[in-house]
Tab-separated table of C-alpha atoms in Angstrom:
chain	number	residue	atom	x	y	z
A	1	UNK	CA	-8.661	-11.916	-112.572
A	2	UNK	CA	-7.027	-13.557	-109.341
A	3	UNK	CA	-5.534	-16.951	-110.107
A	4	UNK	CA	-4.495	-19.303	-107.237
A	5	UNK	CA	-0.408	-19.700	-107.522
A	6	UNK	CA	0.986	-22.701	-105.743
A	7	UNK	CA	4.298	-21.780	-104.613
A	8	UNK	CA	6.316	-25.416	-104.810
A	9	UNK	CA	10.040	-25.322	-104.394
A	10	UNK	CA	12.213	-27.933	-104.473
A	11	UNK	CA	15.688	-28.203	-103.182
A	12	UNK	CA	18.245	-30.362	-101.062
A	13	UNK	CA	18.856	-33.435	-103.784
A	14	UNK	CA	16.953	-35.473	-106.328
A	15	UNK	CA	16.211	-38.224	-103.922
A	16	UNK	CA	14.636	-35.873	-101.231
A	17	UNK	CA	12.065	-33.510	-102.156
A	18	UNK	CA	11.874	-30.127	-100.140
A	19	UNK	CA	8.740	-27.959	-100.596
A	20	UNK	CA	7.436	-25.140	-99.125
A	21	UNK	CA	5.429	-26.885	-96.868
A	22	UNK	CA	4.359	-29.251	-99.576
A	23	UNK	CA	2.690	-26.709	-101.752
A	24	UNK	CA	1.303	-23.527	-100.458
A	25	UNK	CA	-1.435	-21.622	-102.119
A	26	UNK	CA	-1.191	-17.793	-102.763
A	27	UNK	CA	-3.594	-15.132	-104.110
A	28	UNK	CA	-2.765	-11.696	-104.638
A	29	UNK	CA	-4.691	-9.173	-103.133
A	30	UNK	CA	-5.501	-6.039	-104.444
A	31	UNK	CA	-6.586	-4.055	-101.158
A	32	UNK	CA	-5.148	-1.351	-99.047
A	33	UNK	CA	-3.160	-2.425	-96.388
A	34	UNK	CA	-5.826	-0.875	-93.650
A	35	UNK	CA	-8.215	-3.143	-95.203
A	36	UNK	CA	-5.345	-5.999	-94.608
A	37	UNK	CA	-5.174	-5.194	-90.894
A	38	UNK	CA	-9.073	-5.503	-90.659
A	39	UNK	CA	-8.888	-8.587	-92.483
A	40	UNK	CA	-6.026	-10.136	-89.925
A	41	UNK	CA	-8.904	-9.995	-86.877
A	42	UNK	CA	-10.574	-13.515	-87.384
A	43	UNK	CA	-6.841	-14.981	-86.870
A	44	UNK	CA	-5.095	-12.806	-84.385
A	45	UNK	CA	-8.563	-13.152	-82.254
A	46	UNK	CA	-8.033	-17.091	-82.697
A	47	UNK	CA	-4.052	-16.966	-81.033
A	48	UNK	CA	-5.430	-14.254	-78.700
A	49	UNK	CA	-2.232	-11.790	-79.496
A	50	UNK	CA	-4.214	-9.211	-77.430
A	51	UNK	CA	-3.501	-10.306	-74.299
A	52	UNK	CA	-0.424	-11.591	-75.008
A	53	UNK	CA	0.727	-8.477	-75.836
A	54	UNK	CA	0.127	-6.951	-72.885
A	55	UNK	CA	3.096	-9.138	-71.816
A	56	UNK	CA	5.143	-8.809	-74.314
A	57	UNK	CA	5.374	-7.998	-78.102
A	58	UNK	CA	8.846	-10.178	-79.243
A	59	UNK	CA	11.377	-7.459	-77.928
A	60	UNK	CA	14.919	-8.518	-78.307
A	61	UNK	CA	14.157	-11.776	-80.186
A	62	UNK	CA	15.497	-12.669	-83.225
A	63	UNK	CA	13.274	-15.201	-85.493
A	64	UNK	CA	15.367	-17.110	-88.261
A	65	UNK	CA	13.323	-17.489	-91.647
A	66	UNK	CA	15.077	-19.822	-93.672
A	67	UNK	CA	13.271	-19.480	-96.955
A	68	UNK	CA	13.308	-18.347	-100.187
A	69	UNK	CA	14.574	-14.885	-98.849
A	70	UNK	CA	12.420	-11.909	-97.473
A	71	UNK	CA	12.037	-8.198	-98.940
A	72	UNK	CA	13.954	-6.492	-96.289
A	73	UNK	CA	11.884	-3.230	-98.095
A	74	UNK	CA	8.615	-3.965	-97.504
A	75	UNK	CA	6.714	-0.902	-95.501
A	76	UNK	CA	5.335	-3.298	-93.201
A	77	UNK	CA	8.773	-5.372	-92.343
A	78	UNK	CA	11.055	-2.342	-92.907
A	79	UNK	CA	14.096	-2.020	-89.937
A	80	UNK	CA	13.153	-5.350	-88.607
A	81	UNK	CA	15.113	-7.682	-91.338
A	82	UNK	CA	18.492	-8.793	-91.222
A	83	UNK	CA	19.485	-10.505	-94.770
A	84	UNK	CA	21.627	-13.526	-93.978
A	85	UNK	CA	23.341	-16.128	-96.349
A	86	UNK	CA	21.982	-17.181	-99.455
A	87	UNK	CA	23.095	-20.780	-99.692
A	88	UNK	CA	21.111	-20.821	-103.273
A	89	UNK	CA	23.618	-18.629	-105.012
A	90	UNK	CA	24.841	-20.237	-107.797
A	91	UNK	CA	21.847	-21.801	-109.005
A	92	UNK	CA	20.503	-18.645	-110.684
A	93	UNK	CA	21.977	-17.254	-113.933
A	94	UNK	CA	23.698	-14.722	-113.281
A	95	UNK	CA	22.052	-10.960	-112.566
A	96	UNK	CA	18.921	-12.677	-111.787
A	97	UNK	CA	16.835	-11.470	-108.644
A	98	UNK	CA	15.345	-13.748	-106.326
A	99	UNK	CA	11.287	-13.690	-106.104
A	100	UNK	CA	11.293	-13.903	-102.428
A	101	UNK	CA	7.332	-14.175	-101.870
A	102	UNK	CA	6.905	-16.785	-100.127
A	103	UNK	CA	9.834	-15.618	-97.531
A	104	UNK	CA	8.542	-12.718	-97.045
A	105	UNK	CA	4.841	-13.598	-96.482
A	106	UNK	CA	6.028	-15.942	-93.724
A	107	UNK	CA	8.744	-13.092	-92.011
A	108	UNK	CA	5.262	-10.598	-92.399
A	109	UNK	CA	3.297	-13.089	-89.994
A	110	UNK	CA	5.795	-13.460	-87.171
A	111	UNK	CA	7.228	-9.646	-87.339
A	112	UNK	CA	5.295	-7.539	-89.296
A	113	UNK	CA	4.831	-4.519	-87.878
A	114	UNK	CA	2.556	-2.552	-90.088
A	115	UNK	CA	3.258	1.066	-91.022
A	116	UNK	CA	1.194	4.684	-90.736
A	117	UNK	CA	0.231	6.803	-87.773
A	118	UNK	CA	0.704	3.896	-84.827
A	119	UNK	CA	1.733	0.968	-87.299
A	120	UNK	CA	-2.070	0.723	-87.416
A	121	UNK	CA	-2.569	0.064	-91.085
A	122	UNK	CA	-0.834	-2.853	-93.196
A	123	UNK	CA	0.187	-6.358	-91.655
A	124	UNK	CA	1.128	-7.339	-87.747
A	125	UNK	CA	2.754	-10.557	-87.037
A	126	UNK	CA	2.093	-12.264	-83.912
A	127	UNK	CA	5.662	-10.667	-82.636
A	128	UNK	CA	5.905	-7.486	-84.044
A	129	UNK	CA	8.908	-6.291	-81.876
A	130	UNK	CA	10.794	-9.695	-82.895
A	131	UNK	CA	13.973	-8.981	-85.488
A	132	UNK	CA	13.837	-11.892	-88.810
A	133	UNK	CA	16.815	-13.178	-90.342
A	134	UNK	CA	16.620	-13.960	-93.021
A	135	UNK	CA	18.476	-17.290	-94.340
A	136	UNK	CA	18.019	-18.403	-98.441
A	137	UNK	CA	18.061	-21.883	-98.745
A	138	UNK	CA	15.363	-22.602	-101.500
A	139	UNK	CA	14.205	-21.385	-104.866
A	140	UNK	CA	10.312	-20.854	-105.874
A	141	UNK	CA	9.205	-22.729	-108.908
A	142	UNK	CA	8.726	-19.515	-111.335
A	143	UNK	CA	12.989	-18.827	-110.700
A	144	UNK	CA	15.127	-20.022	-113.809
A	145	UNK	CA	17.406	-21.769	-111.154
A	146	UNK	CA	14.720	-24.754	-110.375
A	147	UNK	CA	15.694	-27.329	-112.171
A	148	UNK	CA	19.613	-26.394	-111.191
A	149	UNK	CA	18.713	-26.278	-107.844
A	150	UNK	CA	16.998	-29.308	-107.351
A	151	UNK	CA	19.771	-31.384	-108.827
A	152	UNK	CA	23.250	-29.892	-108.604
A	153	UNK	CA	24.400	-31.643	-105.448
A	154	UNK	CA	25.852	-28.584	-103.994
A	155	UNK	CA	22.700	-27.555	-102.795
A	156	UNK	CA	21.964	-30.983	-101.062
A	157	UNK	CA	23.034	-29.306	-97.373
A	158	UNK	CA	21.373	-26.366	-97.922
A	159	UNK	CA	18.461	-26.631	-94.959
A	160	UNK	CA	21.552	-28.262	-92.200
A	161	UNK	CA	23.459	-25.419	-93.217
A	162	UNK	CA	20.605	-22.850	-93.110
A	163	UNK	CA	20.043	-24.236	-89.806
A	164	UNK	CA	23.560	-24.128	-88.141
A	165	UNK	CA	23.982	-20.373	-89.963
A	166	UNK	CA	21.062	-19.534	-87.983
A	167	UNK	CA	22.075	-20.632	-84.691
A	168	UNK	CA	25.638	-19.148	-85.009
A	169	UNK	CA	24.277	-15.681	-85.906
A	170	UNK	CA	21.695	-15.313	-83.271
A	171	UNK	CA	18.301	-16.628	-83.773
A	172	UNK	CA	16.382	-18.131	-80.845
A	173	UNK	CA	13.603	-19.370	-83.204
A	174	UNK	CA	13.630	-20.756	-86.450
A	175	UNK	CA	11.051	-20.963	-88.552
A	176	UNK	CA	10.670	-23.223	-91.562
A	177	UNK	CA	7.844	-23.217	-92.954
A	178	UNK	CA	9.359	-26.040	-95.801
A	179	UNK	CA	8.909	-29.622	-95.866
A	180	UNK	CA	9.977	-32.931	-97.723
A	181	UNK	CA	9.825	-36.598	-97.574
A	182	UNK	CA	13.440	-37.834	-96.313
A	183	UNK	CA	16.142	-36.463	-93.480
A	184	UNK	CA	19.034	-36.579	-93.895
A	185	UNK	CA	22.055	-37.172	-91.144
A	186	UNK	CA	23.350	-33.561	-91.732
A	187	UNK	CA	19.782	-32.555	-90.997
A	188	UNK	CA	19.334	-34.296	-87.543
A	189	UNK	CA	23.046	-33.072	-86.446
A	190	UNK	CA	22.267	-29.262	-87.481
A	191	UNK	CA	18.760	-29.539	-85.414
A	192	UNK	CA	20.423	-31.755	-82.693
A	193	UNK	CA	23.297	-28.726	-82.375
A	194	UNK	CA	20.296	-26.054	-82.609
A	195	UNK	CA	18.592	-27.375	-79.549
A	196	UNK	CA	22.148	-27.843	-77.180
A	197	UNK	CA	22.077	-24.145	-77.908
A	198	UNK	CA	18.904	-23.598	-76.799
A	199	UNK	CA	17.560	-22.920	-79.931
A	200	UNK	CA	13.367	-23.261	-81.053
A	201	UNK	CA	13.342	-25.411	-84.291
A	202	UNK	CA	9.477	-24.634	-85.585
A	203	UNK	CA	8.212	-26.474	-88.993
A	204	UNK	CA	5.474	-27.445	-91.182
A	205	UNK	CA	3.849	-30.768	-90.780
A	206	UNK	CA	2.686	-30.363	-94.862
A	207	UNK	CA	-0.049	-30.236	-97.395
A	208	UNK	CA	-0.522	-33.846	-98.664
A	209	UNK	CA	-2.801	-34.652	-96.144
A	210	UNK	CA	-6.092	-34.255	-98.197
A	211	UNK	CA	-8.209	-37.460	-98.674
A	212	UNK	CA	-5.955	-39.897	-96.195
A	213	UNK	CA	-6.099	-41.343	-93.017
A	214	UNK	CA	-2.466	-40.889	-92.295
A	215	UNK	CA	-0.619	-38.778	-94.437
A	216	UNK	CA	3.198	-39.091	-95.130
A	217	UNK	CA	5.525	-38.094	-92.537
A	218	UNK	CA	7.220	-34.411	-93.252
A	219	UNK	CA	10.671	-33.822	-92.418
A	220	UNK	CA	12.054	-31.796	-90.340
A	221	UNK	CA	8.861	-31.492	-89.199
A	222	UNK	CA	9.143	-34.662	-88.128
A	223	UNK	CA	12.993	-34.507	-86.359
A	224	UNK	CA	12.593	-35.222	-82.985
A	225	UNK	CA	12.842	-31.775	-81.282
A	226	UNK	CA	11.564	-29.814	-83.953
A	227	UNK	CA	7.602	-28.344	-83.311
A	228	UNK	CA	5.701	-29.855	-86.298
A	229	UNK	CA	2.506	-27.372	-86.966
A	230	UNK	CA	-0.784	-28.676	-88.619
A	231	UNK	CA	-3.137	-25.860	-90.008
A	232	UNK	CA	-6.989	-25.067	-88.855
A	233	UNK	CA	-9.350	-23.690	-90.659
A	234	UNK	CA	-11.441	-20.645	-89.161
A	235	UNK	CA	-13.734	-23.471	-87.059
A	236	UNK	CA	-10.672	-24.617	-85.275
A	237	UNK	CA	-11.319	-27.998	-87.380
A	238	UNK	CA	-8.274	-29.590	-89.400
A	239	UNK	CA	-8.058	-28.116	-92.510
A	240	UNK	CA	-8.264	-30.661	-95.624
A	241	UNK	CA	-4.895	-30.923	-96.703
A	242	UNK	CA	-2.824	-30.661	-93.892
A	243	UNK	CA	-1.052	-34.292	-92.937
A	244	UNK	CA	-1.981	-36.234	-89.947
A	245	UNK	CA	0.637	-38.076	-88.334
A	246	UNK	CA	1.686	-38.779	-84.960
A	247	UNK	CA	4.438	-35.934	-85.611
A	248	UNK	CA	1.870	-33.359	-85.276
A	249	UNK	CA	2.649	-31.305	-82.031
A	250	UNK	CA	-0.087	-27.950	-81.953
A	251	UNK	CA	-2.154	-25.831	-85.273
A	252	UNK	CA	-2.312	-22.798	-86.051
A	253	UNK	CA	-4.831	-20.713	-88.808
A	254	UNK	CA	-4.311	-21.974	-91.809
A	255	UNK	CA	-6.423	-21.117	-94.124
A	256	UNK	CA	-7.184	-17.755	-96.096
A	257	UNK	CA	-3.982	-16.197	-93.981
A	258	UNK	CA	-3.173	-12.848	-95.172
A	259	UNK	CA	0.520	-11.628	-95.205
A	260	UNK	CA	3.046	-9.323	-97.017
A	261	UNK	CA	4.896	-10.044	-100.316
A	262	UNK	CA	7.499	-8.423	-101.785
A	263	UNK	CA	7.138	-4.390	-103.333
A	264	UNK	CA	4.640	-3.455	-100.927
A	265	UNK	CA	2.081	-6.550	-102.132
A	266	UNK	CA	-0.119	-8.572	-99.800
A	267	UNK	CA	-0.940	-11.869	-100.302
A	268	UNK	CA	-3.938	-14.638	-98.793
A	269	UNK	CA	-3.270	-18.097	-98.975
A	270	UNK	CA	-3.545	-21.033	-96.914
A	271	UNK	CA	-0.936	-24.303	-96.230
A	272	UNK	CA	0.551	-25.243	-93.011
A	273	UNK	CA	3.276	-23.077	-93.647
A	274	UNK	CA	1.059	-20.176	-92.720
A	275	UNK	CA	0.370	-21.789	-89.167
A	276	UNK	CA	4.204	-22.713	-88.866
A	277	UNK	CA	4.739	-18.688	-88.986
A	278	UNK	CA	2.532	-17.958	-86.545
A	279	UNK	CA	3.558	-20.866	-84.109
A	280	UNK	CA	7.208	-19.425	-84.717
A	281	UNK	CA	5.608	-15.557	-83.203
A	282	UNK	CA	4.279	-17.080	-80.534
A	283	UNK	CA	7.765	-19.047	-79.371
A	284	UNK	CA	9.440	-15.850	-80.319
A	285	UNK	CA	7.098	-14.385	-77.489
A	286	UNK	CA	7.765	-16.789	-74.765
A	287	UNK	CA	11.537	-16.097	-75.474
A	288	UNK	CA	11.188	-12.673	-75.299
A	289	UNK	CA	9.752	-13.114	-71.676
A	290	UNK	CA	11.817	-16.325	-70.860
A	291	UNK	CA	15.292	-15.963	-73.204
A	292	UNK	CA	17.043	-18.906	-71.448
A	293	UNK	CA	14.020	-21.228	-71.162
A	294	UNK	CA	14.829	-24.295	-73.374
A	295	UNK	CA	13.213	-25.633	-76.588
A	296	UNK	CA	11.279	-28.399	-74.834
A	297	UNK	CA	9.830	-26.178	-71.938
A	298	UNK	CA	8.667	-23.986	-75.119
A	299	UNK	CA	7.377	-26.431	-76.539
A	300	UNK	CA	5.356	-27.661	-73.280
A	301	UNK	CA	3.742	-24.397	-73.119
A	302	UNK	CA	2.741	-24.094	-76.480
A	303	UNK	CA	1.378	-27.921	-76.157
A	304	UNK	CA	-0.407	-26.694	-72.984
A	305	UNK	CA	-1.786	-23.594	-74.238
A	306	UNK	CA	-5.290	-24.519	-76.526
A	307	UNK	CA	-8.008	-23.227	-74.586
A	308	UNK	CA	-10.085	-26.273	-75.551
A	309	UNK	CA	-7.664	-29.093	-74.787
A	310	UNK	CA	-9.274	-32.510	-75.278
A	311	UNK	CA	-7.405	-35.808	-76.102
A	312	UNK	CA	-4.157	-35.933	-78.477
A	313	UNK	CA	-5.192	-36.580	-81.912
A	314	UNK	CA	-2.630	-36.866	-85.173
A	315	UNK	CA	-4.452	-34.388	-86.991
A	316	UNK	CA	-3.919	-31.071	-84.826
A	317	UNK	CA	-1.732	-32.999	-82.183
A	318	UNK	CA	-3.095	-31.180	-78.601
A	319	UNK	CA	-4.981	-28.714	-80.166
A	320	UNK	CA	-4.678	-24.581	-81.702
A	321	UNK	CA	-1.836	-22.390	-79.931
A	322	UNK	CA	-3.443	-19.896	-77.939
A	323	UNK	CA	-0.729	-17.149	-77.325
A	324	UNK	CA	-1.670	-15.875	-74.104
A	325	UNK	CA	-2.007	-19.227	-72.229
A	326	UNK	CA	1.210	-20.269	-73.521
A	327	UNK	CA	2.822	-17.308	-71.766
A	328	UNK	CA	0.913	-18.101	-68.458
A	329	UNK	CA	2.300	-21.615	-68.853
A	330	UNK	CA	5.597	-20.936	-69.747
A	331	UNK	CA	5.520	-18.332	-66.661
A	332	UNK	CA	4.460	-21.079	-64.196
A	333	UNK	CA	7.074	-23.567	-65.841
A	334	UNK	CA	10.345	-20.925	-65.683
A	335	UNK	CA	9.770	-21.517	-62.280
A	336	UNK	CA	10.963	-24.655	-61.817
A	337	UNK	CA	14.342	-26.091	-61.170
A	338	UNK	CA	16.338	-28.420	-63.546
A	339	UNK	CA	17.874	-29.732	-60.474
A	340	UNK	CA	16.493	-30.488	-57.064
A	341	UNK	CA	17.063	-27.925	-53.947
A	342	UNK	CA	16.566	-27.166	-50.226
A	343	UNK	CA	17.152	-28.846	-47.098
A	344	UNK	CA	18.621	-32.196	-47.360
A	345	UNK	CA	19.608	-32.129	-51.050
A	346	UNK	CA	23.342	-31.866	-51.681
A	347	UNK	CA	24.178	-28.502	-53.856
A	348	UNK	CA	25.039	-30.193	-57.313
A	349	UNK	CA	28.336	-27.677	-57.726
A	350	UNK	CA	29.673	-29.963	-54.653
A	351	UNK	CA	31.075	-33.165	-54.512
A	352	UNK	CA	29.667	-36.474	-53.449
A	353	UNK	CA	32.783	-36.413	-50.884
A	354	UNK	CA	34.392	-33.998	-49.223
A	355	UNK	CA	37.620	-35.395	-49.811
A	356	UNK	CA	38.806	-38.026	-52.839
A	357	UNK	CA	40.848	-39.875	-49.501
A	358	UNK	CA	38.056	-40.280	-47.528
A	359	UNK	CA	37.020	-44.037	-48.786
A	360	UNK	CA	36.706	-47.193	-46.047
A	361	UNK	CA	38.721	-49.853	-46.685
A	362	UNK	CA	37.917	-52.332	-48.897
A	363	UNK	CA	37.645	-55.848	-47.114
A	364	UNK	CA	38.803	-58.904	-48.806
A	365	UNK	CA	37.183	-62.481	-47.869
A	366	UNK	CA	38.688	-65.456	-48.149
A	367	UNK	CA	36.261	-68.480	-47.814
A	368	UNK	CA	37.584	-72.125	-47.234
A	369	UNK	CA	35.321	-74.131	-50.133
A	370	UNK	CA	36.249	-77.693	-48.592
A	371	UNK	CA	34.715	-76.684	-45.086
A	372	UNK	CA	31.925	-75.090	-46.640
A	373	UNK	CA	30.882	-78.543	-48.504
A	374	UNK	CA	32.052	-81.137	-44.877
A	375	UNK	CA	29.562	-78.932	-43.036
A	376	UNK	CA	27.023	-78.105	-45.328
A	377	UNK	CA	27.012	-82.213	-46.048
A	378	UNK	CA	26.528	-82.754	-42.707
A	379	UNK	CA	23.920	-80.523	-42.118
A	380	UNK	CA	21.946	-81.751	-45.279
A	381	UNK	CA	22.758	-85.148	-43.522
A	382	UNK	CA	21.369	-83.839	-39.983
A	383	UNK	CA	18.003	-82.454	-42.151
A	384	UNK	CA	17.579	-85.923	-43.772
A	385	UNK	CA	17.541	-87.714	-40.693
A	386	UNK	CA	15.186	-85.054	-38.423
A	387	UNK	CA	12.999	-85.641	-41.909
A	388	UNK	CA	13.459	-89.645	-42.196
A	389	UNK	CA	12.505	-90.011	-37.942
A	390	UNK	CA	9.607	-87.522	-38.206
A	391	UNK	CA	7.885	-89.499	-40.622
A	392	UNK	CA	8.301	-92.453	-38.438
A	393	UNK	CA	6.677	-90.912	-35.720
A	394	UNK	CA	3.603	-89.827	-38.210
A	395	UNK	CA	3.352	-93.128	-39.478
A	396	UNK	CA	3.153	-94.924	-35.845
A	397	UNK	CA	0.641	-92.027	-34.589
A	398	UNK	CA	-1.300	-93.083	-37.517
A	399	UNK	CA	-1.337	-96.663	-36.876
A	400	UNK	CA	-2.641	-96.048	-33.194
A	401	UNK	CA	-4.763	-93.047	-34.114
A	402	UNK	CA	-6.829	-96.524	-36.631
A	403	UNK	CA	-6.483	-98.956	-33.713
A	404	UNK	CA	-8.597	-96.351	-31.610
A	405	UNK	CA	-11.026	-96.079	-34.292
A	406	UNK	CA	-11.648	-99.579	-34.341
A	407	UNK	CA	-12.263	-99.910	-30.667
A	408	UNK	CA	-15.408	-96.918	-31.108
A	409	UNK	CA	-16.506	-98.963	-33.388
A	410	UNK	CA	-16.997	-102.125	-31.810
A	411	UNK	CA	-21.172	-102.042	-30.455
A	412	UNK	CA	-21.761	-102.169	-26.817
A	413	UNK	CA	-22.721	-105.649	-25.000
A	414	UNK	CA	-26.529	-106.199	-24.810
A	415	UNK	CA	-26.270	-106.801	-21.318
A	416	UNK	CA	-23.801	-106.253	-18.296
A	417	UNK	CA	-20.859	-108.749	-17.666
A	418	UNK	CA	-20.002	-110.337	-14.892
A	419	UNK	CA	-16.718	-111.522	-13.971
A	420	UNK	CA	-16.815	-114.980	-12.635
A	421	UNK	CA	-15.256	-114.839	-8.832
């Protein structure tokens, strides 16, 4: 019988929870992998990966993965995984393997390239040319190391390190698919340093979003910089538990999402860190095409991609990737200049002057304050008096102006007069 597992790990320090994506629920599945592929359809038909692939499939990419580690083994993953640090080590006892499902599930869905004649059985990620590395920085629930984990501050870096590890080894996108209620300053500096290097930062907005208005903010979903995923059901509608803030940037599929595990195993579940994976292939995708195009120009054409793009909303921010439009967008967008250029604009490599002599003097004023006062008296004076005698002359035009009046009023004689002679 197939239970539901909810794959919850916690790391970084007692005071700040980190989760994979807040709880994400697995099922094992017990099918062969062509059946897998077949079962993929519904969601690679949702990020249209067809036509995107025409363009491009990930080539020359590398995707970071910093999760609980990833089967570099698996048939449908094998020669595309690099295994990086493990910043966990320690927490285990000793001789103890790591489980590495949920890793590897996510690392399936942005570069799994299936296996058999043409790759055409087992599971594709969005990017299956893209190369994962693959960065350790949190245990699953079921490892003895947990409880260590969780509370031994050594670990309390772990995701800031992950992050910076990462960057200095290569990856253009990072995906984590991991989530928890406080940032920390370490956090915001790795992402901060991950973006001057032109670096995608990709994470999961979470799964405590069932039964509220506004769910809790994730972090570092909800870094500034970093593209926070919500999760869609197969209507395109908001799935149930994933949060609603105003963090939310696109969605993605999130629900019944099959992927790898480890030893060959395929898994469905559904969580937001399922979408985060396949928002992560489709940025791996627009890098492929545009490598030096910067994090927020990716994340404008993923924003600007949904094919049915109606007004922002907190629960799937502007709407469900679509992986083909975002390539069109990101096209029209590498276009454009970060500076301004042709005729009449100076070439920003150029100096404001041509030469640091070439200034006009600088001429000094010297203002006499006890003239300024005599003739600004007097002319205050001279503006009085044109005031005081111009009011004279209206009151005496008045006067006359009544007198006049008076005289049309007086009737007219009943009868002519004569002047005596």
């Amino acid at each position: 019988m197939l239970t539901a597992l909810r794959r919850r790990a916690l790391a970084a320090s007692a005071a700040a929870v980190l989760a994979l994506s807040g709880g994400t629920f697995l099922v094992p599945v017990p099918a062969g992998a062509d059946d897998v592929r077949l079962s993929q359809q519904d969601v690679l038909r949702t990020l249209d990966v067809d036509d995107a692939w025409r363009l491009t499939k990930g080539a020359g990419v590398t995707v970071a993965v910093l999760d609980s580690g990833v089967d570099p083994d698996h048939r449908d993953l094998a020669g595309s995984v690099v295994t990086g640090r493990d910043f966990t080590a320690g927490a285990n006892p000793r001789g103890v393997q790591p489980v590495r499902l949920h890793g590897t599930y996510m690392a399936s869905l942005i570069a799994g390239h299936g296996h058999g004649p043409d790759g055409a059985d087992g599971i594709i990620g969005v990017a299956p040319e893209a190369r994962v590395l693959s960065v350790r920085v949190i245990l699953e629930d079921e490892e003895p190391g947990f409880r260590t984990f969780n509370s031994d501050a050594r670990y309390e870096a772990v995701v800031a390190k992950g992050i910076r590890y990462a960057v200095d080894h290569g990856a253009e996108v990072i995906n984590m698919s991991l989530s928890k209620d406080m940032p920390t300053k370490d956090e915001r500096s790795a992402i901060a340093y991950a973006i001057s290097k032109g670096v995608v930062l990709v994470a999961a907005a979470g799964n405590e979003g069932a039964g509220k208005r506004t769910a809790p903010y994730s972090y570092p979903a909800a870094i500034p910089g970093v593209i926070s995923v919500a999760a869609v059901t197969s209507t395109l509608r908001r799935a149930s538990f994933s949060n609603r803030n105003s963090s939310v940037m696109v969605a993605a599929p999130g629900v019944d999402v099959l992927g790898a595990g480890p030893g060959d195993e395929y898994w469905v579940g559904r969580g937001t860190s399922q979408a985060t994976a396949l928002v992560s292939g489709v940025a791996a995708l627009i890098k492929s095409r545009h490598p030096r195009m910067s994090p927020a120009l990716v994340a404008q054409a993923l924003t600007s991609s949904p094919d049915h793009r109606g007004p922002y909303n907190i629960g799937t921010g502007f709407g469900v990737v679509n992986a083909y439009r975002a390539l069109s967008v990101a096209a029209t967008l590498s276009r454009h200049r970060t500076t301004a250029s042709g005729s009449g604009v100076q070439s920003p490599s150029r100096p404001v002057r041509s030469s640091a002599n070439d200034h006009d003097p600088i001429v000094v004023v010297r203002r006499d304050t006890g003239t300024i006062l005599l003739y600004g008296g007097i002319a205050l004076g001279a503006f009085s008096g044109s005031g005081a005698g111009l009011a004279v002359l209206l009151v005496l035009a008045r006067r006359a102006r009544r007198r006049q009046e008076e005289n049309d009023a007086l009737p007219p004689a009943p009868w002519p007069t004569r002047l005596p002679t």
